Short mmCIF file of C-alpha atoms in Angstrom, two decimals:
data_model
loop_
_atom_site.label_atom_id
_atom_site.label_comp_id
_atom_site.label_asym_id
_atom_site.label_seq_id
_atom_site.Cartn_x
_atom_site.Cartn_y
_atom_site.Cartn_z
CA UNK A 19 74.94 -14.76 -49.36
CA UNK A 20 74.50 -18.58 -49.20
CA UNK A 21 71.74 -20.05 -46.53
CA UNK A 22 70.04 -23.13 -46.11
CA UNK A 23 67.58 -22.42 -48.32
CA UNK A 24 70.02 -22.37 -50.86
CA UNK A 25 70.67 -26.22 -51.20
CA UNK A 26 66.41 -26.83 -52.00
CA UNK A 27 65.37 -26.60 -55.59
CA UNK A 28 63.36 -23.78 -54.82
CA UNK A 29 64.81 -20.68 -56.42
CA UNK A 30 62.69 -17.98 -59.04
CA UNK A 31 65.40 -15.81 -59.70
CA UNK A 32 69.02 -16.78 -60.53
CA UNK A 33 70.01 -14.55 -56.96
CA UNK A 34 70.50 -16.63 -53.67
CA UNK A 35 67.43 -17.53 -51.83
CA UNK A 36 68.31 -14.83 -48.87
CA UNK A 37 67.23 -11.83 -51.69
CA UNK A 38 63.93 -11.55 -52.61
CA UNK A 39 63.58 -9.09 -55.05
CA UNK A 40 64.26 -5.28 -54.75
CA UNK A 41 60.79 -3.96 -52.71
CA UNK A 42 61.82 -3.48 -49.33
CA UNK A 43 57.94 -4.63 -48.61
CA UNK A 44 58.46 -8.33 -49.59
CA UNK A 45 57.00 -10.55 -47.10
CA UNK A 46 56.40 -14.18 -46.47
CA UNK A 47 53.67 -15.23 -43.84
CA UNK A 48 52.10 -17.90 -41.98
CA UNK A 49 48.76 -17.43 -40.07
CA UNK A 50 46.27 -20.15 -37.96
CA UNK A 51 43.79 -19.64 -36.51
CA UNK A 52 41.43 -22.36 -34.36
CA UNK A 53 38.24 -22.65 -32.22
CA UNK A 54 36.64 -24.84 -29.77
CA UNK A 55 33.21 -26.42 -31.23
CA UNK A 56 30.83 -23.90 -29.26
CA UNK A 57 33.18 -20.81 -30.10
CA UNK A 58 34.35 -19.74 -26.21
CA UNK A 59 37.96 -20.79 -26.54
CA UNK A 60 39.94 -19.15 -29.67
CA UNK A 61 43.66 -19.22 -30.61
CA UNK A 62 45.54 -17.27 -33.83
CA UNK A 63 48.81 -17.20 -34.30
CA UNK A 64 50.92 -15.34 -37.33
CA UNK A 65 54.62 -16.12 -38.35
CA UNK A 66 56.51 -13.56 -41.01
CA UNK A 67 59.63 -12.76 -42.39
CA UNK A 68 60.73 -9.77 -44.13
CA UNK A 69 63.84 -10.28 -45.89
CA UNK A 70 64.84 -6.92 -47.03
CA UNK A 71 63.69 -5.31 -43.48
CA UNK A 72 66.34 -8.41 -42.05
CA UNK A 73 63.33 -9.18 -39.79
CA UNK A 74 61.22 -12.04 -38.91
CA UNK A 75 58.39 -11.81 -35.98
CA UNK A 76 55.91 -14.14 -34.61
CA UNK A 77 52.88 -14.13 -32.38
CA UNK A 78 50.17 -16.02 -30.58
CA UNK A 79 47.11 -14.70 -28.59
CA UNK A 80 44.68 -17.06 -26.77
CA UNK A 81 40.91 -16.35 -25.60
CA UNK A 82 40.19 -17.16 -22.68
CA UNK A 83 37.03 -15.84 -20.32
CA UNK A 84 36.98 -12.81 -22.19
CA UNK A 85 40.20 -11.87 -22.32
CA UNK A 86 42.71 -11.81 -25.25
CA UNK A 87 46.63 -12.78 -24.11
CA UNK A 88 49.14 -12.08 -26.65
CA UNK A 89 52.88 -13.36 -27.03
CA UNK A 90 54.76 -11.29 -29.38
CA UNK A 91 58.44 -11.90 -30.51
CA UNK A 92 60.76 -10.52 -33.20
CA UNK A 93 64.06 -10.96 -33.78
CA UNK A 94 67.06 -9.76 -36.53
CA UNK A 95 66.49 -12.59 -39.80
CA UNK A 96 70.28 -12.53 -40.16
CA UNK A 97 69.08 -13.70 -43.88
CA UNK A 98 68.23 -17.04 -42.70
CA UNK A 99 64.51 -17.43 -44.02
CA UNK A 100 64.65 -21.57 -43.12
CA UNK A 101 64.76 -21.09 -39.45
CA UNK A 102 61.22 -21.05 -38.72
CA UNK A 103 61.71 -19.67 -35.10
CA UNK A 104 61.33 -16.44 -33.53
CA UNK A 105 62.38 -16.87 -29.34
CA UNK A 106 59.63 -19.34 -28.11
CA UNK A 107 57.55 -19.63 -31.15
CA UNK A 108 58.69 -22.43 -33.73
CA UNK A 109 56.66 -23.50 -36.96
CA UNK A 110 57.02 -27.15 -37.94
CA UNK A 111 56.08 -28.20 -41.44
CA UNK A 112 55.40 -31.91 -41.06
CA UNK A 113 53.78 -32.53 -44.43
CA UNK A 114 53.65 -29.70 -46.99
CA UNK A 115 50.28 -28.62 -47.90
CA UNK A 116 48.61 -31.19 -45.35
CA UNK A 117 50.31 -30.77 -41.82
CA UNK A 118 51.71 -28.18 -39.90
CA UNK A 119 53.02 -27.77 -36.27
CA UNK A 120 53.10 -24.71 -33.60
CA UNK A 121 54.91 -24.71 -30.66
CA UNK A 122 55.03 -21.99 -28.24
CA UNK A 123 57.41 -23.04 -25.47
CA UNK A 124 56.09 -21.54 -22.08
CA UNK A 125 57.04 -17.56 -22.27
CA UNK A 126 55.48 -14.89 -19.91
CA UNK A 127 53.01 -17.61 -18.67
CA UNK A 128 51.79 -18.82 -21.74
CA UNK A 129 52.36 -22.03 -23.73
CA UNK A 130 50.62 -24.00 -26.79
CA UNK A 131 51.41 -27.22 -28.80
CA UNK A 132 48.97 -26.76 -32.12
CA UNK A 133 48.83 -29.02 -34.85
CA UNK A 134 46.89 -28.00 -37.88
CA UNK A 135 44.93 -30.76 -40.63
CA UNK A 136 44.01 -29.85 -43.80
CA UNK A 137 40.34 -31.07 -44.59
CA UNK A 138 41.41 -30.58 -48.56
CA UNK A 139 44.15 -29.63 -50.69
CA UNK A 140 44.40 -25.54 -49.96
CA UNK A 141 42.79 -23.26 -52.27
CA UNK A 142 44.55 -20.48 -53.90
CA UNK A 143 43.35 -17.12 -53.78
CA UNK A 144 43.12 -14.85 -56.90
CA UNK A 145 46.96 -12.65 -57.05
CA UNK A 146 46.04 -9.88 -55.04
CA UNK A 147 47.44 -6.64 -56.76
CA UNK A 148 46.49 -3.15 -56.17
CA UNK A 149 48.55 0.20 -56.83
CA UNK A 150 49.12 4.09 -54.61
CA UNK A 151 49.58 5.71 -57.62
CA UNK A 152 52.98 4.83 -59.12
CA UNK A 153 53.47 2.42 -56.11
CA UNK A 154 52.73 -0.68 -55.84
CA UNK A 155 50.59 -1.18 -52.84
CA UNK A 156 49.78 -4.55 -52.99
CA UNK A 157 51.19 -7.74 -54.73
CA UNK A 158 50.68 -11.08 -53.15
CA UNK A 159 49.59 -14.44 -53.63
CA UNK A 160 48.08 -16.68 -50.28
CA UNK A 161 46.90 -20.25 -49.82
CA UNK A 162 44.01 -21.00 -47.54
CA UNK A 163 43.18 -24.35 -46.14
CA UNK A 164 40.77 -24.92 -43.30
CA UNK A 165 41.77 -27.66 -40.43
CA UNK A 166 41.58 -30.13 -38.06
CA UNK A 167 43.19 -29.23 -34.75
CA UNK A 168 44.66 -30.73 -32.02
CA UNK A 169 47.02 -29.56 -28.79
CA UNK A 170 46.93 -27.82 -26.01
CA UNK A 171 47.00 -24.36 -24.84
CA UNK A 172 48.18 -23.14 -21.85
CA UNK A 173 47.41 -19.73 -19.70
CA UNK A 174 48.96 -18.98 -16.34
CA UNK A 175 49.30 -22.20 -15.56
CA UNK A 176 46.12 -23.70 -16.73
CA UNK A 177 46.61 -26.29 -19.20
CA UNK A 178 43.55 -27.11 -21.60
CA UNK A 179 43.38 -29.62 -24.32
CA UNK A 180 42.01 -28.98 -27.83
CA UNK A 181 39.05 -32.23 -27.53
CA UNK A 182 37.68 -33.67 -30.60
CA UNK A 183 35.79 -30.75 -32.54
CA UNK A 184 38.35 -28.12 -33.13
CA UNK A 185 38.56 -26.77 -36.26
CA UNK A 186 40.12 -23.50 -38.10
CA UNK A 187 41.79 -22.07 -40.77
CA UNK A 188 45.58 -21.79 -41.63
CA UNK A 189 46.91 -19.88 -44.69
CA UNK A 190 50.39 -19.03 -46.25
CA UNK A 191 50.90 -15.52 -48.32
CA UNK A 192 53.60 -13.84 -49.83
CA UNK A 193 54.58 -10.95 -51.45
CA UNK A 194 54.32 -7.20 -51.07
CA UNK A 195 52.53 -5.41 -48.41
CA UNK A 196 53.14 -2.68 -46.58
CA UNK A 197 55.63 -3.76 -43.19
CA UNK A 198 57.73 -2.38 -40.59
CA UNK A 199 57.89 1.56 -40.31
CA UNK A 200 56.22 3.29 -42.93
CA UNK A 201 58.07 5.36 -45.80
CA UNK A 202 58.34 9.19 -44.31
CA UNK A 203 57.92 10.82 -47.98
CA UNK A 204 54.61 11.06 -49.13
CA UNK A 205 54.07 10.07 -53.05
CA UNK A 206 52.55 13.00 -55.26
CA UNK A 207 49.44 11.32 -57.04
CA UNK A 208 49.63 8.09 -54.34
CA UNK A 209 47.91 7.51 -50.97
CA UNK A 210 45.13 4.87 -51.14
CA UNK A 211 41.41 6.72 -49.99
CA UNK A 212 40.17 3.67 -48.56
CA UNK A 213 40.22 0.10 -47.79
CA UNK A 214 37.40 -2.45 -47.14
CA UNK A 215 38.12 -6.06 -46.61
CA UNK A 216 36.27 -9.31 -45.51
CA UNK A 217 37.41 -12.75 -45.41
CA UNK A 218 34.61 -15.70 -44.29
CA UNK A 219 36.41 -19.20 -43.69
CA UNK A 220 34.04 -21.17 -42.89
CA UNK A 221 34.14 -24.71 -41.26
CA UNK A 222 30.68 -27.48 -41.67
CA UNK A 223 30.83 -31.07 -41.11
CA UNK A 224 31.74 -32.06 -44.41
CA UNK A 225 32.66 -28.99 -46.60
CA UNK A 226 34.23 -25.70 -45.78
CA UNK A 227 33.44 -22.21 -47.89
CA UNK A 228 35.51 -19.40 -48.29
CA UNK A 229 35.00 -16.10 -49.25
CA UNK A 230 36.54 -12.51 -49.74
CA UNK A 231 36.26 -9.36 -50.88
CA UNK A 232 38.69 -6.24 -51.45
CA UNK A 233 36.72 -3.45 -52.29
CA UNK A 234 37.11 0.42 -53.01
CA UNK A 235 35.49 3.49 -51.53
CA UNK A 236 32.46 2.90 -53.29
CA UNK A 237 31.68 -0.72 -52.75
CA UNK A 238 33.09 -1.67 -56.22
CA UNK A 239 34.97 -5.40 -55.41
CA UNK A 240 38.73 -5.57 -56.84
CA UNK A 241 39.40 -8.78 -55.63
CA UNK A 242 36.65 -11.65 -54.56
CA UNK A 243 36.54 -15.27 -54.74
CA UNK A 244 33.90 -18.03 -53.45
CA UNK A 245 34.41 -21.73 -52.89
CA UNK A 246 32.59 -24.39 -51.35
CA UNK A 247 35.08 -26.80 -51.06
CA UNK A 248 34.42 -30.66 -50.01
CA UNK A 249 36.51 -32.91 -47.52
CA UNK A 250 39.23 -34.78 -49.25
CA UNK A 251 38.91 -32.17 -52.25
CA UNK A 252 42.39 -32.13 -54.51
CA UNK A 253 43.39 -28.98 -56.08
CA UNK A 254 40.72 -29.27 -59.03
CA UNK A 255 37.92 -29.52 -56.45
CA UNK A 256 35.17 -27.72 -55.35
CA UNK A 257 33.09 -24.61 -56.50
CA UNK A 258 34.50 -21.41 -57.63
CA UNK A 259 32.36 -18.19 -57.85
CA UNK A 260 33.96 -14.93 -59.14
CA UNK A 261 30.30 -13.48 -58.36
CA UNK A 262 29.21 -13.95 -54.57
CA UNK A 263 27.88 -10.98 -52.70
CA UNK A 264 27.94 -10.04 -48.86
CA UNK A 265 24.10 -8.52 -48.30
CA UNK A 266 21.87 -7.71 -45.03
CA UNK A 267 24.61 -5.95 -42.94
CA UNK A 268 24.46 -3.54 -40.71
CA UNK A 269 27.19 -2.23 -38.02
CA UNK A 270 27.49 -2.19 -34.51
CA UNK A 271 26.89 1.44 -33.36
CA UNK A 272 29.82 3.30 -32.93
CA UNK A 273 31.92 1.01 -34.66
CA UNK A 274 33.15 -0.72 -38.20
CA UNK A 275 32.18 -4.11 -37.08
CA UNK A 276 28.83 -5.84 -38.93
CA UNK A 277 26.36 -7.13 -36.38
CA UNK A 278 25.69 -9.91 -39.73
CA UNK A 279 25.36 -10.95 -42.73
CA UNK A 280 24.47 -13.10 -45.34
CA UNK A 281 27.07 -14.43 -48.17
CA UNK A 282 25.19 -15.46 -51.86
CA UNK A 283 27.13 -17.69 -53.71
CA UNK A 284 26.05 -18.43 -57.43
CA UNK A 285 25.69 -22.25 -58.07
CA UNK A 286 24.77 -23.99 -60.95
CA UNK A 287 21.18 -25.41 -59.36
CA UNK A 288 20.69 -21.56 -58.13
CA UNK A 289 21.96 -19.63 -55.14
CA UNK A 290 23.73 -21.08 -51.91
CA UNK A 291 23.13 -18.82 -49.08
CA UNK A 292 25.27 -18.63 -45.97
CA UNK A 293 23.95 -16.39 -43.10
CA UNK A 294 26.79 -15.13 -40.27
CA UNK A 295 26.06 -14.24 -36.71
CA UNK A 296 29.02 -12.91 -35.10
CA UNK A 297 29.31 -14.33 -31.03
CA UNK A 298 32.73 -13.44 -30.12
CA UNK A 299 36.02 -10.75 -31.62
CA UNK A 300 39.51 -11.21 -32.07
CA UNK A 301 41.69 -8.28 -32.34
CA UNK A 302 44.03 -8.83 -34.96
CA UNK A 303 46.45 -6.17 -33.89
CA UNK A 304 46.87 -9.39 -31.14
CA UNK A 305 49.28 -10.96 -33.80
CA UNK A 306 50.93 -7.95 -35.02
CA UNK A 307 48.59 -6.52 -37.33
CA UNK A 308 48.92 -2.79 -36.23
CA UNK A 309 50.28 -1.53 -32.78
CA UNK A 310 53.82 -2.17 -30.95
CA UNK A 311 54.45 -4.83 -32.10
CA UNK A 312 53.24 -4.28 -35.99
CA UNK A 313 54.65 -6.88 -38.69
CA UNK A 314 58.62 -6.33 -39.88
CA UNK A 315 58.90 -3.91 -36.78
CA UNK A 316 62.44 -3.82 -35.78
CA UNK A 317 62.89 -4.39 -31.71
CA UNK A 318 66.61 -5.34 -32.13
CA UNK A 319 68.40 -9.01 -31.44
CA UNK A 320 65.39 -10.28 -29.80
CA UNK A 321 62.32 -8.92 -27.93
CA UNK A 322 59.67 -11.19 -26.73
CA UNK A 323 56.45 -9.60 -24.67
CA UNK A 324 53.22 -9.94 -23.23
CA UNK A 325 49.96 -8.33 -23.76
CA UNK A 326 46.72 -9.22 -22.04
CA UNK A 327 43.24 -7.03 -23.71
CA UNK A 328 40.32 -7.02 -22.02
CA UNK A 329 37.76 -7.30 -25.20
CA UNK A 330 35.02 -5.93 -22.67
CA UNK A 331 36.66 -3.26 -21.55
CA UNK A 332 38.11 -1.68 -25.25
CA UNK A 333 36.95 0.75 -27.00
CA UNK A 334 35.77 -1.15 -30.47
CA UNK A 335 35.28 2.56 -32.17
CA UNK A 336 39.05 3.00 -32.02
CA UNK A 337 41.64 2.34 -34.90
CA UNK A 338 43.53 -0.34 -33.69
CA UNK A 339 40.34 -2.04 -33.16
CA UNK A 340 39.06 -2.02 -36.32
CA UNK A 341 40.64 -4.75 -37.91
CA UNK A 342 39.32 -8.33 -36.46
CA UNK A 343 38.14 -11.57 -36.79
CA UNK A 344 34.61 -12.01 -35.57
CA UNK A 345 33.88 -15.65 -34.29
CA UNK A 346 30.91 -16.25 -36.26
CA UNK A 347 28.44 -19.21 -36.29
CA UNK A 348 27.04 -20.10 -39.96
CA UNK A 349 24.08 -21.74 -41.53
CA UNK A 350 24.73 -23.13 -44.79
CA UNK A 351 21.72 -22.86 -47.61
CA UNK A 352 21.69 -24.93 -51.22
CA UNK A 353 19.09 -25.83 -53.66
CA UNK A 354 18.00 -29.58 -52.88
CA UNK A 355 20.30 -29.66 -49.26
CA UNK A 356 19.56 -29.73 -45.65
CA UNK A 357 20.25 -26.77 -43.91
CA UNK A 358 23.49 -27.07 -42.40
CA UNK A 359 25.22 -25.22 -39.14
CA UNK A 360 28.94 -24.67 -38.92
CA UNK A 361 31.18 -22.02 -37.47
CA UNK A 362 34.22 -19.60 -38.81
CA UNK A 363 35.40 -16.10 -38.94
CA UNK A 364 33.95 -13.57 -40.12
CA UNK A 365 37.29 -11.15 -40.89
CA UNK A 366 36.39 -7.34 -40.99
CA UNK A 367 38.59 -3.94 -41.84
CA UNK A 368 37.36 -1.02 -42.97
CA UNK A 369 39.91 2.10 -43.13
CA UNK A 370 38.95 5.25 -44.61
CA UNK A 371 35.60 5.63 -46.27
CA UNK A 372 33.16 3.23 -46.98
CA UNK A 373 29.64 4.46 -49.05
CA UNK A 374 27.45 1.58 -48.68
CA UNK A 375 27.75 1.23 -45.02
CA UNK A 376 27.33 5.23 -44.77
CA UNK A 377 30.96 5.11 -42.99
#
């Protein structure tokens, strides 16, 4: 099964490009997010394909006065994982690891022309692997680079343009997750109790810091990293914590959603501190994660749709709310620095049980 991926020197297995691998959960992803210097205007979009489901899907949802508008499209992969377009949505990759472009031609009233920076050379997360019991669960790697943005977005009609000040985050995973419908037969000795997540990109004037943390049921971290990572950084760059904590939060009644925080990172001179006041939420299931129009869900040939949420009016408490990004301002702490103030995302899911938060 010969594609166009086939004629780059890019293959890990002696198979053609079009297989990858025998877990029907492979993925390969793009996300972006970005965000208007004071926080009001937000855009995310995500881009996957799933070549054992035959599926690829795209999405983009756009903040606007409160309101969250989503464009969703999937269509059949037909094995082709080098077409980088799903219906109106196309990716452009204009300089690897530096520059990428999103276009969203103008579908169900909404349109967007993105391009995406790097500030540095992208960090790599540590290989995220976790197991159900004799399943594999989990198995991916992802890249992370915060941006520079520029563009336009477009709602109903109303065109704005991304002025100087934009910044974001874009990353690239890949790997095994769990996609499309979900496996009807229960595993004896599998099913994962719990799942706690947060993810803090984080944009200043001259640095950005990242941080995550997958954690179990009892607040035990299986997978964290910490960098503070300067502009122009290459891929030695920066500071790496295996260490940093998340401390001081609390959550918003009747939900799963921290009203704060405050992220200590280890440093050589002492501690950086980094404390997070959430001012706005993105619901993730916005670009496809959870809901109709979940990642690798088949919708046939091609299905493209709207989807405008009211973030005032939902109901934050429910399940398909509890995954988001919270649009977060920052204030950057250091031994021997000026206080600095910057602004990110503060990403938050907790599913199942969680002791330290008493959830």
């Amino acid at each position: 099964m010969l594609t166009k991926g086939d004629d780059f020197p890019i293959h890990q297995t002696p198979e053609p490009i079009a297989y990858a691998g025998s877990d029907r959960n492979f993925y390969d992803r793009y996300f972006f997010n970005g965000y208007s210097p004071d926080g009001a205007d937000f855009v995310a979009v995500a881009f996957g394909v799933y070549p054992a489901l035959n599926v690829a899907d795209a999405h983009v949802s756009i903040i606007r006065d409160g309101v969250q508008r989503c464009l969703h499209a999937s269509r059949i992969l037909g094995m082709e994982r080098m077409a980088l377009e799903v219906g109106p949505i196309r990716i452009e990759v204009i300089e690897p690891l530096q520059t990428l472009k999103v276009t969203l031609e103008r579908a169900e009233g909404l349109a967007c022309e993105l391009t995406f920076e790097g500030r540095a050379f992208p960090i790599e997360e540590p290989r995220f692997t976790r197991r159900s019991g004799p399943r594999m669960f989990m198995d991916y790697t992802r890249l992370t680079q915060n941006v520079r943005m520029s563009g336009w977005t477009e709602v109903d009609g109303e065109r704005r343009v991304c002025a100087a000040g934009w910044t974001g985050t874009r990353d690239r995973s890949w790997g095994i997750r769990p996609v499309g419908a979900a496996d009807p037969q229960p595993t004896p000795g599998g099913g994962v109790a719990g799942f706690f997540w947060q993810w803090t990109p984080l944009n200043f004037a001259d640095r950005s810091v990242f941080f995550h943390v997958n954690a179990d049921t009892e607040g035990k971290p299986w997978n964290t990293r910490a960098v503070i990572l300067p502009d122009g950084a290459g891929p030695e760059g920066g500071w790496h914590s295996d260490s940093p904590r998340m401390e001081d939060v609390t959550l918003k009644a009747g939900t799963r959603h921290a009203l704060g925080g405050t992220l200590k990172i280890p440093l050589a001179q002492g501690e950086a501190s980094v404390r997070l006041e959430p001012k706005g939420v993105f619901l993730m299931r916005g670009i496809g994660y959870g809901g109709e129009w979940r990642h690798g869900g088949l919708k046939g040939e091609l299905a493209v749709g709207r989807e405008d949420i009211d973030l005032g009016a939902v109901d934050m408490g429910a399940p398909e709310n509890w995954h988001i990004q919270a649009i977060a301002t920052a204030t950057f702490e250091a031994p021997g620095e000026t206080a600095q103030q910057g602004l990110g995302v503060f990403e938050q899911l907790i599913a199942g049980p969680y002791r330290p938060y008493g959830v």
